[in-house]
Amino acid sequence: MELEKTKTVLPLNVDSTEEKHKNETVMTTRGAYAAVSYMASAVLLIMFNKAALSSYSFQYANVITLFQMLCSCLFLYMMRWSKIISFTNDESHRMTHNPIKLVPVKTLLHTLPLALSYLLYMLVTMESVRAISVPMYTSIRRTTVAFTMIAEYLLIGKKHSLPVVGSVGIIILGAFIAGARDLSFDAYGYTVVFIANICTAVYLALISRIGKSSGLSSFGLMWCNGLICAPILLVWTSIRGDLKATMNFPYLTWPGFQVVMFLSCVMAFFINYFVFLNTTLNSALTQTICGNMKDLFTVTLGWLLFGGLPFDLLNIVGQSLGFFGSCLYAYSKMKGK
């Protein structure tokens, strides 16, 4: 019995009354930790996804998303069974082995809009990574901040200060400058990325709205997402024939491809956790800004590993301007402006 009391529980519950009040104005130490952790895992996830989709020419992005969801559910169940984590804020350590009963049905239904927005966000984002080069992907994705500000205002009534709005304007200006000389314009690819921006904004705003009212921890929200979305995606990929095509994929048994897929699933698990943690501790807009700040590393690695957009002076100026705007936003949050 004494052993159970010494079990280490990962940081799950992120919205105590005192902490919630502080997070409205200034980023806490835990919030900064969540932001940095998200940025590190996001860079790695994009690289692994791009390696599977481009380097190995694996054309079934929905299957990658399905594998990521299934692995996430497996990881969560094993950690919950081992009492390393809990799914709800007031959950006792009694363990049921029935996956359906780990979260109340009423709570599961409460998270349904969040789960469906997550599924759409995952599918569209994966397609946008496949459609265009990594440098241009990150450039256009920076405009997500504008969509997120609008979504936060419409869904949760959140308004932002003038320094925050100004830093967002600098980020968007940098995005347009960075993409001004893109000679590989792809109307379909650009459209998909802008749709991904809208899906991302809605998803992050719903985390702030539903996540904090559901009584679930970050891991609990991840569990509900997987429990709802995985069966839907399994049926969808079966109808489209993606699963059958995957079984005939020539590199399926190659160790290199299997390692890339496994690491993609692992990083997807971590990034989902840190998205929930960062959005709940800080805000949906802060989560979006963190995505912009890590783009400098993503662009550099993507250009070196996969090629794509040639880096001319205008592109470098735009990328630097966007990064500068993200730093201004971080400074404003640290100062509570």
JSON list of C-alpha atoms in Angstrom, two decimals, residues 47-221:
[
{"chain": "A", "resi": 47, "resn": "MET", "atom": "CA", "xyz": [10.45, 16.05, -39.70]},
{"chain": "A", "resi": 48, "resn": "PHE", "atom": "CA", "xyz": [9.31, 12.45, -39.12]},
{"chain": "A", "resi": 49, "resn": "ASN", "atom": "CA", "xyz": [6.00, 13.01, -40.90]},
{"chain": "A", "resi": 50, "resn": "LYS", "atom": "CA", "xyz": [7.75, 14.64, -43.85]},
{"chain": "A", "resi": 51, "resn": "ALA", "atom": "CA", "xyz": [10.25, 11.77, -43.99]},
{"chain": "A", "resi": 52, "resn": "ALA", "atom": "CA", "xyz": [7.45, 9.20, -44.22]},
{"chain": "A", "resi": 53, "resn": "LEU", "atom": "CA", "xyz": [5.39, 11.18, -46.74]},
{"chain": "A", "resi": 54, "resn": "SER", "atom": "CA", "xyz": [8.23, 12.42, -48.96]},
{"chain": "A", "resi": 55, "resn": "SER", "atom": "CA", "xyz": [11.43, 10.43, -48.46]},
{"chain": "A", "resi": 56, "resn": "TYR", "atom": "CA", "xyz": [9.60, 7.08, -48.53]},
{"chain": "A", "resi": 57, "resn": "SER", "atom": "CA", "xyz": [6.78, 8.33, -50.80]},
{"chain": "A", "resi": 58, "resn": "PHE", "atom": "CA", "xyz": [4.12, 7.00, -48.43]},
{"chain": "A", "resi": 59, "resn": "GLN", "atom": "CA", "xyz": [0.95, 8.59, -49.79]},
{"chain": "A", "resi": 60, "resn": "TYR", "atom": "CA", "xyz": [-1.49, 7.59, -47.05]},
{"chain": "A", "resi": 61, "resn": "ALA", "atom": "CA", "xyz": [-1.45, 10.42, -44.52]},
{"chain": "A", "resi": 62, "resn": "ASN", "atom": "CA", "xyz": [-4.71, 9.21, -42.95]},
{"chain": "A", "resi": 63, "resn": "VAL", "atom": "CA", "xyz": [-3.06, 5.88, -42.08]},
{"chain": "A", "resi": 64, "resn": "ILE", "atom": "CA", "xyz": [-0.23, 7.71, -40.29]},
{"chain": "A", "resi": 65, "resn": "THR", "atom": "CA", "xyz": [-2.82, 9.65, -38.29]},
{"chain": "A", "resi": 66, "resn": "LEU", "atom": "CA", "xyz": [-4.62, 6.39, -37.45]},
{"chain": "A", "resi": 67, "resn": "PHE", "atom": "CA", "xyz": [-1.40, 4.75, -36.26]},
{"chain": "A", "resi": 68, "resn": "GLN", "atom": "CA", "xyz": [-0.65, 7.80, -34.13]},
{"chain": "A", "resi": 69, "resn": "MET", "atom": "CA", "xyz": [-4.07, 7.66, -32.49]},
{"chain": "A", "resi": 70, "resn": "LEU", "atom": "CA", "xyz": [-3.90, 3.93, -31.79]},
{"chain": "A", "resi": 71, "resn": "CYS", "atom": "CA", "xyz": [-0.41, 4.22, -30.32]},
{"chain": "A", "resi": 72, "resn": "SER", "atom": "CA", "xyz": [-1.53, 7.18, -28.21]},
{"chain": "A", "resi": 73, "resn": "CYS", "atom": "CA", "xyz": [-4.45, 5.20, -26.79]},
{"chain": "A", "resi": 74, "resn": "LEU", "atom": "CA", "xyz": [-2.15, 2.26, -26.03]},
{"chain": "A", "resi": 75, "resn": "PHE", "atom": "CA", "xyz": [0.39, 4.49, -24.26]},
{"chain": "A", "resi": 76, "resn": "LEU", "atom": "CA", "xyz": [-2.36, 6.20, -22.25]},
{"chain": "A", "resi": 77, "resn": "TYR", "atom": "CA", "xyz": [-4.00, 2.94, -21.20]},
{"chain": "A", "resi": 78, "resn": "MET", "atom": "CA", "xyz": [-0.71, 1.39, -20.07]},
{"chain": "A", "resi": 79, "resn": "MET", "atom": "CA", "xyz": [0.25, 4.49, -18.06]},
{"chain": "A", "resi": 80, "resn": "ARG", "atom": "CA", "xyz": [-3.22, 4.70, -16.51]},
{"chain": "A", "resi": 81, "resn": "TRP", "atom": "CA", "xyz": [-3.11, 1.00, -15.67]},
{"chain": "A", "resi": 82, "resn": "SER", "atom": "CA", "xyz": [0.31, 1.52, -14.05]},
{"chain": "A", "resi": 83, "resn": "LYS", "atom": "CA", "xyz": [-1.15, 4.49, -12.07]},
{"chain": "A", "resi": 84, "resn": "ILE", "atom": "CA", "xyz": [1.44, 6.86, -13.50]},
{"chain": "A", "resi": 85, "resn": "ILE", "atom": "CA", "xyz": [-1.29, 9.21, -14.74]},
{"chain": "A", "resi": 86, "resn": "SER", "atom": "CA", "xyz": [-4.96, 9.93, -14.12]},
{"chain": "A", "resi": 87, "resn": "PHE", "atom": "CA", "xyz": [-7.63, 11.01, -16.57]},
{"chain": "A", "resi": 88, "resn": "THR", "atom": "CA", "xyz": [-9.70, 13.34, -14.39]},
{"chain": "A", "resi": 89, "resn": "ASN", "atom": "CA", "xyz": [-8.80, 16.08, -11.94]},
{"chain": "A", "resi": 90, "resn": "ASP", "atom": "CA", "xyz": [-10.51, 14.42, -8.96]},
{"chain": "A", "resi": 91, "resn": "GLU", "atom": "CA", "xyz": [-9.91, 10.79, -9.95]},
{"chain": "A", "resi": 92, "resn": "SER", "atom": "CA", "xyz": [-9.11, 8.19, -7.29]},
{"chain": "A", "resi": 93, "resn": "HIS", "atom": "CA", "xyz": [-6.45, 5.59, -8.01]},
{"chain": "A", "resi": 94, "resn": "ARG", "atom": "CA", "xyz": [-8.95, 2.73, -8.31]},
{"chain": "A", "resi": 95, "resn": "MET", "atom": "CA", "xyz": [-8.37, 1.08, -11.66]},
{"chain": "A", "resi": 96, "resn": "THR", "atom": "CA", "xyz": [-10.89, -0.54, -13.95]},
{"chain": "A", "resi": 97, "resn": "HIS", "atom": "CA", "xyz": [-9.57, -2.60, -16.86]},
{"chain": "A", "resi": 98, "resn": "ASN", "atom": "CA", "xyz": [-12.55, -1.68, -19.05]},
{"chain": "A", "resi": 99, "resn": "PRO", "atom": "CA", "xyz": [-11.33, 1.11, -21.40]},
{"chain": "A", "resi": 100, "resn": "ILE", "atom": "CA", "xyz": [-14.90, 2.37, -21.89]},
{"chain": "A", "resi": 101, "resn": "LYS", "atom": "CA", "xyz": [-15.34, 3.07, -18.15]},
{"chain": "A", "resi": 102, "resn": "LEU", "atom": "CA", "xyz": [-12.12, 5.03, -17.68]},
{"chain": "A", "resi": 103, "resn": "VAL", "atom": "CA", "xyz": [-14.04, 8.23, -18.49]},
{"chain": "A", "resi": 104, "resn": "PRO", "atom": "CA", "xyz": [-17.78, 8.72, -17.82]},
{"chain": "A", "resi": 105, "resn": "VAL", "atom": "CA", "xyz": [-19.99, 8.56, -20.90]},
{"chain": "A", "resi": 106, "resn": "LYS", "atom": "CA", "xyz": [-21.42, 12.00, -20.10]},
{"chain": "A", "resi": 107, "resn": "THR", "atom": "CA", "xyz": [-17.93, 13.47, -20.06]},
{"chain": "A", "resi": 108, "resn": "LEU", "atom": "CA", "xyz": [-17.06, 11.65, -23.27]},
{"chain": "A", "resi": 109, "resn": "LEU", "atom": "CA", "xyz": [-20.07, 13.21, -25.01]},
{"chain": "A", "resi": 110, "resn": "HIS", "atom": "CA", "xyz": [-19.10, 16.62, -23.61]},
{"chain": "A", "resi": 111, "resn": "THR", "atom": "CA", "xyz": [-15.76, 16.38, -25.43]},
{"chain": "A", "resi": 112, "resn": "LEU", "atom": "CA", "xyz": [-17.32, 15.28, -28.74]},
{"chain": "A", "resi": 113, "resn": "PRO", "atom": "CA", "xyz": [-16.98, 18.69, -30.48]},
{"chain": "A", "resi": 114, "resn": "LEU", "atom": "CA", "xyz": [-13.35, 18.88, -29.37]},
{"chain": "A", "resi": 115, "resn": "ALA", "atom": "CA", "xyz": [-12.62, 15.36, -30.63]},
{"chain": "A", "resi": 116, "resn": "LEU", "atom": "CA", "xyz": [-14.23, 15.97, -34.03]},
{"chain": "A", "resi": 117, "resn": "SER", "atom": "CA", "xyz": [-12.36, 19.25, -34.46]},
{"chain": "A", "resi": 118, "resn": "TYR", "atom": "CA", "xyz": [-9.16, 17.40, -33.50]},
{"chain": "A", "resi": 119, "resn": "LEU", "atom": "CA", "xyz": [-9.79, 14.76, -36.18]},
{"chain": "A", "resi": 120, "resn": "LEU", "atom": "CA", "xyz": [-10.33, 17.38, -38.86]},
{"chain": "A", "resi": 121, "resn": "TYR", "atom": "CA", "xyz": [-7.30, 19.33, -37.64]},
{"chain": "A", "resi": 122, "resn": "MET", "atom": "CA", "xyz": [-5.08, 16.23, -37.80]},
{"chain": "A", "resi": 123, "resn": "LEU", "atom": "CA", "xyz": [-6.22, 15.14, -41.27]},
{"chain": "A", "resi": 124, "resn": "VAL", "atom": "CA", "xyz": [-5.97, 18.57, -42.89]},
{"chain": "A", "resi": 125, "resn": "THR", "atom": "CA", "xyz": [-2.64, 19.36, -41.23]},
{"chain": "A", "resi": 126, "resn": "MET", "atom": "CA", "xyz": [-1.14, 16.06, -42.40]},
{"chain": "A", "resi": 127, "resn": "GLU", "atom": "CA", "xyz": [-2.33, 16.73, -45.94]},
{"chain": "A", "resi": 128, "resn": "SER", "atom": "CA", "xyz": [-0.88, 20.25, -45.86]},
{"chain": "A", "resi": 129, "resn": "VAL", "atom": "CA", "xyz": [2.55, 18.88, -44.85]},
{"chain": "A", "resi": 130, "resn": "ARG", "atom": "CA", "xyz": [2.45, 16.54, -47.85]},
{"chain": "A", "resi": 131, "resn": "ALA", "atom": "CA", "xyz": [1.18, 19.14, -50.31]},
{"chain": "A", "resi": 132, "resn": "ILE", "atom": "CA", "xyz": [3.96, 21.76, -50.19]},
{"chain": "A", "resi": 133, "resn": "SER", "atom": "CA", "xyz": [7.55, 22.24, -49.09]},
{"chain": "A", "resi": 134, "resn": "VAL", "atom": "CA", "xyz": [8.41, 22.54, -45.40]},
{"chain": "A", "resi": 135, "resn": "PRO", "atom": "CA", "xyz": [9.64, 26.18, -45.69]},
{"chain": "A", "resi": 136, "resn": "MET", "atom": "CA", "xyz": [6.45, 27.37, -47.38]},
{"chain": "A", "resi": 137, "resn": "TYR", "atom": "CA", "xyz": [4.32, 25.25, -45.04]},
{"chain": "A", "resi": 138, "resn": "THR", "atom": "CA", "xyz": [5.76, 27.01, -42.01]},
{"chain": "A", "resi": 139, "resn": "SER", "atom": "CA", "xyz": [5.52, 30.43, -43.67]},
{"chain": "A", "resi": 140, "resn": "ILE", "atom": "CA", "xyz": [1.80, 30.14, -44.44]},
{"chain": "A", "resi": 141, "resn": "ARG", "atom": "CA", "xyz": [1.03, 28.45, -41.12]},
{"chain": "A", "resi": 142, "resn": "ARG", "atom": "CA", "xyz": [2.18, 31.58, -39.34]},
{"chain": "A", "resi": 143, "resn": "THR", "atom": "CA", "xyz": [-1.03, 33.29, -40.40]},
{"chain": "A", "resi": 144, "resn": "THR", "atom": "CA", "xyz": [-2.83, 30.93, -37.99]},
{"chain": "A", "resi": 145, "resn": "VAL", "atom": "CA", "xyz": [-2.36, 33.55, -35.27]},
{"chain": "A", "resi": 146, "resn": "ALA", "atom": "CA", "xyz": [-4.94, 35.80, -36.91]},
{"chain": "A", "resi": 147, "resn": "PHE", "atom": "CA", "xyz": [-7.47, 32.97, -37.17]},
{"chain": "A", "resi": 148, "resn": "THR", "atom": "CA", "xyz": [-6.80, 32.01, -33.54]},
{"chain": "A", "resi": 149, "resn": "MET", "atom": "CA", "xyz": [-7.42, 35.54, -32.24]},
{"chain": "A", "resi": 150, "resn": "ILE", "atom": "CA", "xyz": [-10.76, 35.59, -34.08]},
{"chain": "A", "resi": 151, "resn": "ALA", "atom": "CA", "xyz": [-11.71, 32.09, -32.83]},
{"chain": "A", "resi": 152, "resn": "GLU", "atom": "CA", "xyz": [-10.81, 33.00, -29.23]},
{"chain": "A", "resi": 153, "resn": "TYR", "atom": "CA", "xyz": [-13.00, 36.09, -29.41]},
{"chain": "A", "resi": 154, "resn": "LEU", "atom": "CA", "xyz": [-15.98, 34.28, -30.97]},
{"chain": "A", "resi": 155, "resn": "LEU", "atom": "CA", "xyz": [-15.84, 31.11, -28.83]},
{"chain": "A", "resi": 156, "resn": "ILE", "atom": "CA", "xyz": [-14.62, 32.30, -25.44]},
{"chain": "A", "resi": 157, "resn": "GLY", "atom": "CA", "xyz": [-14.88, 36.12, -25.67]},
{"chain": "A", "resi": 158, "resn": "LYS", "atom": "CA", "xyz": [-11.16, 36.67, -25.13]},
{"chain": "A", "resi": 159, "resn": "LYS", "atom": "CA", "xyz": [-9.65, 40.03, -26.10]},
{"chain": "A", "resi": 160, "resn": "HIS", "atom": "CA", "xyz": [-5.97, 40.87, -26.41]},
{"chain": "A", "resi": 161, "resn": "SER", "atom": "CA", "xyz": [-3.86, 43.90, -25.54]},
{"chain": "A", "resi": 162, "resn": "LEU", "atom": "CA", "xyz": [-2.35, 46.30, -28.07]},
{"chain": "A", "resi": 163, "resn": "PRO", "atom": "CA", "xyz": [1.23, 44.90, -27.68]},
{"chain": "A", "resi": 164, "resn": "VAL", "atom": "CA", "xyz": [-0.08, 41.40, -28.40]},
{"chain": "A", "resi": 165, "resn": "VAL", "atom": "CA", "xyz": [-2.05, 42.56, -31.46]},
{"chain": "A", "resi": 166, "resn": "GLY", "atom": "CA", "xyz": [1.02, 44.45, -32.70]},
{"chain": "A", "resi": 167, "resn": "SER", "atom": "CA", "xyz": [3.28, 41.40, -32.37]},
{"chain": "A", "resi": 168, "resn": "VAL", "atom": "CA", "xyz": [0.74, 39.31, -34.27]},
{"chain": "A", "resi": 169, "resn": "GLY", "atom": "CA", "xyz": [0.71, 41.91, -37.05]},
{"chain": "A", "resi": 170, "resn": "ILE", "atom": "CA", "xyz": [4.51, 41.67, -37.33]},
{"chain": "A", "resi": 171, "resn": "ILE", "atom": "CA", "xyz": [4.29, 37.86, -37.56]},
{"chain": "A", "resi": 172, "resn": "ILE", "atom": "CA", "xyz": [1.75, 38.03, -40.39]},
{"chain": "A", "resi": 173, "resn": "LEU", "atom": "CA", "xyz": [3.80, 40.64, -42.25]},
{"chain": "A", "resi": 174, "resn": "GLY", "atom": "CA", "xyz": [6.84, 38.37, -41.97]},
{"chain": "A", "resi": 175, "resn": "ALA", "atom": "CA", "xyz": [4.85, 35.45, -43.35]},
{"chain": "A", "resi": 176, "resn": "PHE", "atom": "CA", "xyz": [3.84, 37.42, -46.46]},
{"chain": "A", "resi": 177, "resn": "ILE", "atom": "CA", "xyz": [7.38, 38.68, -47.02]},
{"chain": "A", "resi": 178, "resn": "ALA", "atom": "CA", "xyz": [8.82, 35.17, -46.63]},
{"chain": "A", "resi": 179, "resn": "GLY", "atom": "CA", "xyz": [6.47, 33.77, -49.26]},
{"chain": "A", "resi": 180, "resn": "ALA", "atom": "CA", "xyz": [6.59, 36.68, -51.68]},
{"chain": "A", "resi": 181, "resn": "ARG", "atom": "CA", "xyz": [9.06, 35.01, -54.05]},
{"chain": "A", "resi": 182, "resn": "ASP", "atom": "CA", "xyz": [7.76, 31.47, -53.90]},
{"chain": "A", "resi": 183, "resn": "LEU", "atom": "CA", "xyz": [8.26, 30.25, -57.46]},
{"chain": "A", "resi": 184, "resn": "SER", "atom": "CA", "xyz": [6.56, 26.91, -56.80]},
{"chain": "A", "resi": 185, "resn": "PHE", "atom": "CA", "xyz": [3.06, 28.29, -56.20]},
{"chain": "A", "resi": 186, "resn": "ASP", "atom": "CA", "xyz": [0.53, 25.50, -55.70]},
{"chain": "A", "resi": 187, "resn": "ALA", "atom": "CA", "xyz": [-3.09, 26.63, -55.41]},
{"chain": "A", "resi": 188, "resn": "TYR", "atom": "CA", "xyz": [-4.23, 23.32, -53.94]},
{"chain": "A", "resi": 189, "resn": "GLY", "atom": "CA", "xyz": [-1.39, 23.17, -51.42]},
{"chain": "A", "resi": 190, "resn": "TYR", "atom": "CA", "xyz": [-1.91, 26.77, -50.31]},
{"chain": "A", "resi": 191, "resn": "THR", "atom": "CA", "xyz": [-5.67, 26.25, -49.94]},
{"chain": "A", "resi": 192, "resn": "VAL", "atom": "CA", "xyz": [-5.15, 23.16, -47.79]},
{"chain": "A", "resi": 193, "resn": "VAL", "atom": "CA", "xyz": [-2.75, 25.03, -45.50]},
{"chain": "A", "resi": 194, "resn": "PHE", "atom": "CA", "xyz": [-5.20, 27.91, -45.01]},
{"chain": "A", "resi": 195, "resn": "ILE", "atom": "CA", "xyz": [-7.94, 25.38, -44.18]},
{"chain": "A", "resi": 196, "resn": "ALA", "atom": "CA", "xyz": [-5.51, 23.82, -41.71]},
{"chain": "A", "resi": 197, "resn": "ASN", "atom": "CA", "xyz": [-5.08, 27.26, -40.13]},
{"chain": "A", "resi": 198, "resn": "ILE", "atom": "CA", "xyz": [-8.83, 27.58, -39.57]},
{"chain": "A", "resi": 199, "resn": "CYS", "atom": "CA", "xyz": [-9.07, 24.04, -38.16]},
{"chain": "A", "resi": 200, "resn": "THR", "atom": "CA", "xyz": [-6.15, 24.71, -35.83]},
{"chain": "A", "resi": 201, "resn": "ALA", "atom": "CA", "xyz": [-7.70, 27.93, -34.52]},
{"chain": "A", "resi": 202, "resn": "VAL", "atom": "CA", "xyz": [-11.05, 26.27, -33.80]},
{"chain": "A", "resi": 203, "resn": "TYR", "atom": "CA", "xyz": [-9.41, 23.26, -32.18]},
{"chain": "A", "resi": 204, "resn": "LEU", "atom": "CA", "xyz": [-7.21, 25.33, -29.85]},
{"chain": "A", "resi": 205, "resn": "ALA", "atom": "CA", "xyz": [-10.09, 27.61, -28.87]},
{"chain": "A", "resi": 206, "resn": "LEU", "atom": "CA", "xyz": [-12.23, 24.56, -28.04]},
{"chain": "A", "resi": 207, "resn": "ILE", "atom": "CA", "xyz": [-9.45, 23.23, -25.81]},
{"chain": "A", "resi": 208, "resn": "SER", "atom": "CA", "xyz": [-9.72, 26.44, -23.80]},
{"chain": "A", "resi": 209, "resn": "ARG", "atom": "CA", "xyz": [-13.51, 26.26, -23.70]},
{"chain": "A", "resi": 210, "resn": "ILE", "atom": "CA", "xyz": [-14.23, 22.53, -23.30]},
{"chain": "A", "resi": 211, "resn": "GLY", "atom": "CA", "xyz": [-10.98, 21.34, -21.76]},
{"chain": "A", "resi": 212, "resn": "LYS", "atom": "CA", "xyz": [-11.29, 23.52, -18.67]},
{"chain": "A", "resi": 213, "resn": "SER", "atom": "CA", "xyz": [-14.99, 22.68, -18.10]},
{"chain": "A", "resi": 214, "resn": "SER", "atom": "CA", "xyz": [-14.79, 18.92, -18.63]},
{"chain": "A", "resi": 215, "resn": "GLY", "atom": "CA", "xyz": [-12.93, 18.07, -15.41]},
{"chain": "A", "resi": 216, "resn": "LEU", "atom": "CA", "xyz": [-10.43, 16.07, -17.43]},
{"chain": "A", "resi": 217, "resn": "SER", "atom": "CA", "xyz": [-6.66, 16.27, -17.25]},
{"chain": "A", "resi": 218, "resn": "SER", "atom": "CA", "xyz": [-4.59, 16.72, -20.39]},
{"chain": "A", "resi": 219, "resn": "PHE", "atom": "CA", "xyz": [-4.22, 12.95, -20.64]},
{"chain": "A", "resi": 220, "resn": "GLY", "atom": "CA", "xyz": [-7.97, 12.50, -20.18]},
{"chain": "A", "resi": 221, "resn": "LEU", "atom": "CA", "xyz": [-8.67, 14.84, -23.08]}
]
